[in-house]
Amino acid sequence: MKSRDGWSALGDATSPMASLPPAGAGLGPDEPLTKLSDPLKVWSASVLIDDKPVEVYKVVHEGKQSTCYIEAVEGKEFKVEIKKGTFTATDYAAYLQLDGTEAGAFSIERSNTRPAAFTGKRVSATSIRPYSFAKIALTDDADIATKDEAVIKNLGTISIEIYRTSILGISAGNREYKDNAKQHVVDERSKKAKMSHSTSYGEAKYQPESGARDRIAWIDPWKSPCHTLAFRYRSRTLLELEDIVKPIVHATPPPNLLEPASSPAAGPSSRKRKTDVITISDDEDDDAVERGKQNKGGVKTEKKPKVRDEPLRMAVKKENGQTVIDLLD
């Protein structure tokens, strides 16, 4: 696999790798979908966190683009795997775009069906900066905020653009590297400010470049790919708010309304009498007691769920300047 400018391996991608199963293989009713494919299933791609493909949601095919949603996990590095599942009539070039910015590329021979992985942005012949998810960076300074329309439009998207090409041979030219990978800063007044995350890059890691460069002829014009696989990443909270995934429900046993809280020191005899102590200010004492007598022992309280059909019995008395209401069994 080789890049558009001829590099067989950009270092931000690795090949060969363990083969992925055919699209849809082994998917049972309870198994999550972890790959995004084109309608004809020629191409498939996955996003991996901790070397495990993440689940994809709400797959949509429209024209020359297939889209889905994935969960972004703040602070986690990720990789992107791509695979051509069959021999094809032409060669191809695959371009990885993170938030509208080019982050890696492969050139793929027509007979090549091995998967490969984009692992990071190449910044030298021997190192890459891995891709990661980060909390979105916002600013109220318009001079600092990104003005790149491609970034503003595609923030929150990991996409692979696939182009038809013809490999002409090997190129011997030298390649220049730029360590310009950075997280984009977004104007907090922008519509994109509601996003929770964006992509970023980790510290440089050692990963030597391998392979040779190719000379290629383009069949599809630049920025007019034959197909695009796009992963729209969001936080779990946003995915739930947008009804893309179901909220995670944690089962909590209901409180037992019939048993009062008891202290560890309480003995068996403490269960024989239920006592509620209600403190009433001095100027309300007489009225409260009188109301208790008129209501045959009842006091006016907030409405609570009815837990018994028995009439409530109680005794009202004075203790240490306070009114004590004893609830009797």
GROMACS .gro file of C-alpha atoms in nm:
model
  329
    1MET     CA    1   0.000   0.000   0.000
    2LYS     CA    2   0.139   0.334  -0.104
    3SER     CA    3   0.063   0.700  -0.072
    4ARG     CA    4  -0.057   0.941  -0.337
    5ASP     CA    5   0.286   1.101  -0.356
    6GLY     CA    6   0.436   0.757  -0.397
    7TRP     CA    7   0.522   0.634  -0.048
    8SER     CA    8   0.444   0.265  -0.008
    9ALA     CA    9   0.413   0.312   0.368
   10LEU     CA   10   0.376   0.653   0.526
   11GLY     CA   11   0.455   0.528   0.872
   12ASP     CA   12   0.116   0.652   0.978
   13ALA     CA   13  -0.009   0.327   0.833
   14THR     CA   14   0.115  -0.029   0.865
   15SER     CA   15   0.072  -0.335   0.646
   16PRO     CA   16   0.031  -0.628   0.641
   17MET     CA   17  -0.191  -0.703   0.938
   18ALA     CA   18  -0.410  -0.987   1.057
   19SER     CA   19  -0.693  -1.027   0.808
   20LEU     CA   20  -1.035  -0.888   0.897
   21PRO     CA   21  -1.336  -1.117   0.846
   22PRO     CA   22  -1.571  -1.040   0.556
   23ALA     CA   23  -1.822  -0.763   0.620
   24GLY     CA   24  -2.108  -0.892   0.830
   25ALA     CA   25  -1.944  -1.227   0.906
   26GLY     CA   26  -2.021  -1.367   1.249
   27LEU     CA   27  -2.262  -1.091   1.342
   28GLY     CA   28  -2.536  -1.233   1.560
   29PRO     CA   29  -2.832  -1.047   1.708
   30ASP     CA   30  -2.633  -0.957   2.019
   31GLU     CA   31  -2.302  -0.878   1.852
   32PRO     CA   32  -2.220  -0.510   1.794
   33LEU     CA   33  -2.139  -0.382   1.448
   34THR     CA   34  -1.779  -0.259   1.442
   35LYS     CA   35  -1.713  -0.197   1.072
   36LEU     CA   36  -1.835   0.060   0.822
   37SER     CA   37  -1.861  -0.067   0.465
   38ASP     CA   38  -1.973   0.070   0.130
   39PRO     CA   39  -2.304  -0.072  -0.005
   40LEU     CA   40  -2.122  -0.323  -0.228
   41LYS     CA   41  -1.890  -0.422   0.059
   42VAL     CA   42  -1.576  -0.371  -0.146
   43TRP     CA   43  -1.433  -0.147   0.127
   44SER     CA   44  -1.456  -0.170   0.503
   45ALA     CA   45  -1.302   0.035   0.783
   46SER     CA   46  -1.291   0.036   1.163
   47VAL     CA   47  -1.177   0.274   1.437
   48LEU     CA   48  -0.980   0.102   1.712
   49ILE     CA   49  -0.927   0.213   2.073
   50ASP     CA   50  -0.688   0.001   2.281
   51ASP     CA   51  -0.655  -0.219   1.970
   52LYS     CA   52  -1.027  -0.307   1.983
   53PRO     CA   53  -1.273  -0.191   1.715
   54VAL     CA   54  -1.539   0.038   1.856
   55GLU     CA   55  -1.907  -0.009   1.790
   56VAL     CA   56  -2.063   0.184   1.502
   57TYR     CA   57  -2.417   0.322   1.510
   58LYS     CA   58  -2.675   0.452   1.263
   59VAL     CA   59  -2.511   0.349   0.936
   60VAL     CA   60  -2.638   0.546   0.636
   61HIS     CA   61  -2.546   0.509   0.267
   62GLU     CA   62  -2.613   0.813   0.053
   63GLY     CA   63  -2.467   0.854  -0.294
   64LYS     CA   64  -2.091   0.805  -0.279
   65GLN     CA   65  -2.069   0.829   0.098
   66SER     CA   66  -2.129   0.588   0.385
   67THR     CA   67  -2.154   0.736   0.735
   68CYS     CA   68  -2.195   0.615   1.091
   69TYR     CA   69  -2.148   0.736   1.449
   70ILE     CA   70  -1.895   0.621   1.707
   71GLU     CA   71  -1.824   0.713   2.067
   72ALA     CA   72  -1.525   0.941   2.132
   73VAL     CA   73  -1.335   0.860   2.451
   74GLU     CA   74  -1.145   1.161   2.583
   75GLY     CA   75  -0.772   1.107   2.620
   76LYS     CA   76  -0.768   0.779   2.427
   77GLU     CA   77  -0.544   0.715   2.126
   78PHE     CA   78  -0.703   0.548   1.824
   79LYS     CA   79  -0.615   0.383   1.494
   80VAL     CA   80  -0.809   0.348   1.171
   81GLU     CA   81  -0.804   0.021   0.975
   82ILE     CA   82  -0.905  -0.009   0.611
   83LYS     CA   83  -0.942  -0.313   0.388
   84LYS     CA   84  -1.028  -0.377   0.024
   85GLY     CA   85  -1.217  -0.704   0.026
   86THR     CA   86  -1.168  -0.818  -0.334
   87PHE     CA   87  -0.952  -0.780  -0.644
   88THR     CA   88  -1.047  -0.471  -0.843
   89ALA     CA   89  -1.005  -0.345  -1.199
   90THR     CA   90  -0.800  -0.041  -1.090
   91ASP     CA   91  -0.552   0.061  -0.825
   92TYR     CA   92  -0.664   0.294  -0.547
   93ALA     CA   93  -0.544   0.565  -0.312
   94ALA     CA   94  -0.699   0.606   0.034
   95TYR     CA   95  -0.673   0.935   0.225
   96LEU     CA   96  -0.744   0.972   0.596
   97GLN     CA   97  -0.898   1.303   0.701
   98LEU     CA   98  -0.932   1.406   1.067
   99ASP     CA   99  -1.162   1.704   1.118
  100GLY     CA  100  -1.107   1.804   0.756
  101THR     CA  101  -0.726   1.782   0.773
  102GLU     CA  102  -0.519   1.523   0.588
  103ALA     CA  103  -0.361   1.281   0.835
  104GLY     CA  104  -0.228   0.993   0.623
  105ALA     CA  105  -0.254   0.815   0.289
  106PHE     CA  106  -0.205   0.478   0.116
  107SER     CA  107  -0.169   0.364  -0.243
  108ILE     CA  108  -0.338   0.026  -0.290
  109GLU     CA  109  -0.263  -0.213  -0.574
  110ARG     CA  110  -0.561  -0.372  -0.747
  111SER     CA  111  -0.459  -0.722  -0.635
  112ASN     CA  112  -0.398  -0.624  -0.272
  113THR     CA  113  -0.667  -0.737  -0.028
  114ARG     CA  114  -0.464  -0.713   0.293
  115PRO     CA  115  -0.582  -0.472   0.563
  116ALA     CA  116  -0.370  -0.180   0.677
  117ALA     CA  117  -0.388   0.068   0.962
  118PHE     CA  118  -0.341   0.441   0.994
  119THR     CA  119  -0.169   0.475   1.331
  120GLY     CA  120  -0.053   0.836   1.342
  121LYS     CA  121   0.065   1.145   1.158
  122ARG     CA  122   0.416   1.094   1.020
  123VAL     CA  123   0.648   1.374   1.130
  124SER     CA  124   0.985   1.222   1.032
  125ALA     CA  125   1.134   0.917   0.865
  126THR     CA  126   1.145   0.742   1.202
  127SER     CA  127   0.851   0.876   1.406
  128ILE     CA  128   0.479   0.941   1.408
  129ARG     CA  129   0.240   1.127   1.637
  130PRO     CA  130  -0.054   0.898   1.726
  131TYR     CA  131  -0.412   1.011   1.677
  132SER     CA  132  -0.618   1.076   1.989
  133PHE     CA  133  -0.950   1.215   2.110
  134ALA     CA  134  -0.937   1.533   2.318
  135LYS     CA  135  -1.180   1.773   2.480
  136ILE     CA  136  -1.273   2.040   2.228
  137ALA     CA  137  -1.056   2.353   2.248
  138LEU     CA  138  -1.266   2.672   2.251
  139THR     CA  139  -1.171   3.040   2.243
  140ASP     CA  140  -1.349   3.376   2.246
  141ASP     CA  141  -1.066   3.528   2.040
  142ALA     CA  142  -1.159   3.526   1.672
  143ASP     CA  143  -0.794   3.576   1.577
  144ILE     CA  144  -0.695   3.249   1.743
  145ALA     CA  145  -0.990   3.037   1.625
  146THR     CA  146  -0.944   2.829   1.311
  147LYS     CA  147  -1.072   2.988   0.992
  148ASP     CA  148  -1.019   2.682   0.772
  149GLU     CA  149  -1.361   2.612   0.618
  150ALA     CA  150  -1.276   2.244   0.567
  151VAL     CA  151  -1.203   2.209   0.939
  152ILE     CA  152  -1.514   2.401   1.048
  153LYS     CA  153  -1.733   2.193   0.817
  154ASN     CA  154  -1.585   1.854   0.909
  155LEU     CA  155  -1.512   1.895   1.280
  156GLY     CA  156  -1.625   1.577   1.453
  157THR     CA  157  -1.558   1.351   1.153
  158ILE     CA  158  -1.297   1.086   1.074
  159SER     CA  159  -1.320   1.007   0.704
  160ILE     CA  160  -1.140   0.795   0.444
  161GLU     CA  161  -1.158   0.924   0.087
  162ILE     CA  162  -1.104   0.652  -0.175
  163TYR     CA  163  -0.978   0.738  -0.526
  164ARG     CA  164  -0.928   0.523  -0.835
  165THR     CA  165  -0.572   0.543  -0.969
  166SER     CA  166  -0.321   0.365  -1.188
  167ILE     CA  167   0.024   0.289  -1.045
  168LEU     CA  168   0.289   0.370  -1.305
  169GLY     CA  169   0.602   0.267  -1.120
  170ILE     CA  170   0.841   0.362  -0.840
  171SER     CA  171   0.951   0.720  -0.778
  172ALA     CA  172   1.297   0.798  -0.641
  173GLY     CA  173   1.226   1.151  -0.518
  174ASN     CA  174   1.294   1.261  -0.161
  175ARG     CA  175   1.016   1.337   0.081
  176GLU     CA  176   0.983   1.634   0.316
  177TYR     CA  177   0.828   1.603   0.661
  178LYS     CA  178   0.643   1.861   0.866
  179ASP     CA  179   0.565   1.835   1.235
  180ASN     CA  180   0.259   2.059   1.209
  181ALA     CA  181   0.003   1.824   1.362
  182LYS     CA  182  -0.210   2.013   1.613
  183GLN     CA  183  -0.553   2.031   1.769
  184HIS     CA  184  -0.780   2.290   1.612
  185VAL     CA  185  -0.914   2.575   1.826
  186VAL     CA  186  -1.283   2.657   1.771
  187ASP     CA  187  -1.464   2.988   1.816
  188GLU     CA  188  -1.701   2.938   2.111
  189ARG     CA  189  -1.971   3.130   1.918
  190SER     CA  190  -1.958   2.879   1.634
  191LYS     CA  191  -2.224   2.613   1.591
  192LYS     CA  192  -1.946   2.357   1.626
  193ALA     CA  193  -1.881   2.479   1.981
  194LYS     CA  194  -2.153   2.240   2.099
  195MET     CA  195  -1.922   1.954   2.010
  196SER     CA  196  -1.766   1.786   2.311
  197HIS     CA  197  -1.448   1.653   2.150
  198SER     CA  198  -1.209   1.694   1.859
  199THR     CA  199  -0.915   1.493   1.732
  200SER     CA  200  -0.564   1.567   1.847
  201TYR     CA  201  -0.216   1.414   1.837
  202GLY     CA  202  -0.003   1.250   2.105
  203GLU     CA  203   0.370   1.273   2.166
  204ALA     CA  204   0.599   1.145   1.889
  205LYS     CA  205   0.661   0.770   1.886
  206TYR     CA  206   0.932   0.571   1.716
  207GLN     CA  207   0.800   0.403   1.402
  208PRO     CA  208   1.040   0.382   1.105
  209GLU     CA  209   0.905   0.437   0.759
  210SER     CA  210   0.909   0.145   0.519
  211GLY     CA  211   0.841   0.087   0.152
  212ALA     CA  212   0.900   0.288  -0.162
  213ARG     CA  213   0.717   0.569  -0.337
  214ASP     CA  214   0.499   0.519  -0.644
  215ARG     CA  215   0.425   0.732  -0.944
  216ILE     CA  216   0.054   0.724  -1.011
  217ALA     CA  217  -0.202   0.856  -1.258
  218TRP     CA  218  -0.533   0.981  -1.123
  219ILE     CA  219  -0.864   0.850  -1.253
  220ASP     CA  220  -1.087   1.031  -1.003
  221PRO     CA  221  -1.013   1.405  -0.968
  222TRP     CA  222  -0.875   1.528  -0.637
  223LYS     CA  223  -1.158   1.595  -0.388
  224SER     CA  224  -1.397   1.388  -0.601
  225PRO     CA  225  -1.344   1.041  -0.453
  226CYS     CA  226  -1.530   0.739  -0.583
  227HIS     CA  227  -1.642   0.669  -0.225
  228THR     CA  228  -1.598   0.803   0.128
  229LEU     CA  229  -1.629   0.618   0.459
  230ALA     CA  230  -1.703   0.867   0.738
  231PHE     CA  231  -1.713   0.812   1.116
  232ARG     CA  232  -1.887   1.092   1.306
  233TYR     CA  233  -1.755   1.082   1.661
  234ARG     CA  234  -1.942   1.218   1.963
  235SER     CA  235  -1.928   1.179   2.340
  236ARG     CA  236  -2.158   0.917   2.492
  237THR     CA  237  -2.372   1.196   2.637
  238LEU     CA  238  -2.429   1.359   2.297
  239LEU     CA  239  -2.500   1.023   2.134
  240GLU     CA  240  -2.772   0.966   2.393
  241LEU     CA  241  -2.914   1.319   2.362
  242GLU     CA  242  -2.936   1.279   1.984
  243ASP     CA  243  -3.112   0.941   2.024
  244ILE     CA  244  -2.831   0.761   1.843
  245VAL     CA  245  -2.772   0.521   2.132
  246LYS     CA  246  -2.992   0.421   2.422
  247PRO     CA  247  -2.902   0.558   2.766
  248ILE     CA  248  -2.722   0.320   2.997
  249VAL     CA  249  -2.964   0.230   3.276
  250HIS     CA  250  -2.816   0.122   3.609
  251ALA     CA  251  -3.058  -0.093   3.811
  252THR     CA  252  -3.120   0.047   4.161
  253PRO     CA  253  -3.339  -0.140   4.412
  254PRO     CA  254  -3.630   0.074   4.540
  255PRO     CA  255  -3.616   0.185   4.905
  256ASN     CA  256  -3.821  -0.017   5.154
  257LEU     CA  257  -4.084   0.230   5.271
  258LEU     CA  258  -4.213  -0.003   5.543
  259GLU     CA  259  -3.887  -0.025   5.741
  260PRO     CA  260  -3.733   0.282   5.907
  261ALA     CA  261  -3.359   0.329   5.914
  262SER     CA  262  -3.204   0.169   6.222
  263SER     CA  263  -2.870   0.224   6.388
  264PRO     CA  264  -2.631  -0.069   6.449
  265ALA     CA  265  -2.666  -0.009   6.826
  266ALA     CA  266  -3.042  -0.053   6.826
  267GLY     CA  267  -3.158  -0.372   6.996
  268PRO     CA  268  -3.456  -0.595   6.913
  269SER     CA  269  -3.686  -0.388   7.136
  270SER     CA  270  -3.635  -0.083   6.916
  271ARG     CA  271  -3.850  -0.242   6.645
  272LYS     CA  272  -4.159  -0.247   6.870
  273ARG     CA  273  -4.225   0.128   6.857
  274LYS     CA  274  -4.187   0.374   6.573
  275THR     CA  275  -4.110   0.725   6.701
  276ASP     CA  276  -4.093   1.041   6.491
  277VAL     CA  277  -3.961   1.351   6.670
  278ILE     CA  278  -4.089   1.676   6.518
  279THR     CA  279  -3.954   2.006   6.649
  280ILE     CA  280  -4.208   2.290   6.646
  281SER     CA  281  -4.126   2.650   6.733
  282ASP     CA  282  -4.265   2.790   7.063
  283ASP     CA  283  -4.532   3.007   6.902
  284GLU     CA  284  -4.675   2.703   6.724
  285ASP     CA  285  -4.676   2.455   7.014
  286ASP     CA  286  -5.031   2.512   7.135
  287ASP     CA  287  -5.182   2.521   6.788
  288ALA     CA  288  -5.002   2.204   6.687
  289VAL     CA  289  -5.118   2.014   6.996
  290GLU     CA  290  -5.476   2.140   6.952
  291ARG     CA  291  -5.478   2.033   6.587
  292GLY     CA  292  -5.350   1.695   6.695
  293LYS     CA  293  -5.642   1.655   6.937
  294GLN     CA  294  -5.903   1.773   6.686
  295ASN     CA  295  -5.775   1.537   6.420
  296LYS     CA  296  -5.772   1.242   6.661
  297GLY     CA  297  -5.400   1.217   6.661
  298GLY     CA  298  -5.335   1.322   6.300
  299VAL     CA  299  -5.093   1.597   6.197
  300LYS     CA  300  -5.088   1.789   5.872
  301THR     CA  301  -4.791   1.675   5.666
  302GLU     CA  302  -4.694   1.653   5.303
  303LYS     CA  303  -4.872   1.388   5.098
  304LYS     CA  304  -4.677   1.062   5.092
  305PRO     CA  305  -4.743   0.726   4.927
  306LYS     CA  306  -4.998   0.522   5.121
  307VAL     CA  307  -4.831   0.214   5.258
  308ARG     CA  308  -5.103   0.082   5.493
  309ASP     CA  309  -5.481   0.083   5.511
  310GLU     CA  310  -5.481   0.090   5.894
  311PRO     CA  311  -5.574   0.418   6.072
  312LEU     CA  312  -5.275   0.603   6.209
  313ARG     CA  313  -5.253   0.601   6.593
  314MET     CA  314  -5.021   0.827   6.789
  315ALA     CA  315  -4.962   0.996   7.126
  316VAL     CA  316  -4.858   1.361   7.154
  317LYS     CA  317  -4.657   1.477   7.458
  318LYS     CA  318  -4.398   1.733   7.572
  319GLU     CA  319  -4.033   1.641   7.635
  320ASN     CA  320  -3.761   1.896   7.711
  321GLY     CA  321  -3.954   2.185   7.555
  322GLN     CA  322  -4.027   1.988   7.236
  323THR     CA  323  -4.340   1.821   7.107
  324VAL     CA  324  -4.290   1.447   7.063
  325ILE     CA  325  -4.531   1.243   6.851
  326ASP     CA  326  -4.515   0.866   6.916
  327LEU     CA  327  -4.652   0.654   6.631
  328LEU     CA  328  -4.804   0.341   6.787
  329ASP     CA  329  -4.818  -0.005   6.628
   0.00000   0.00000   0.00000
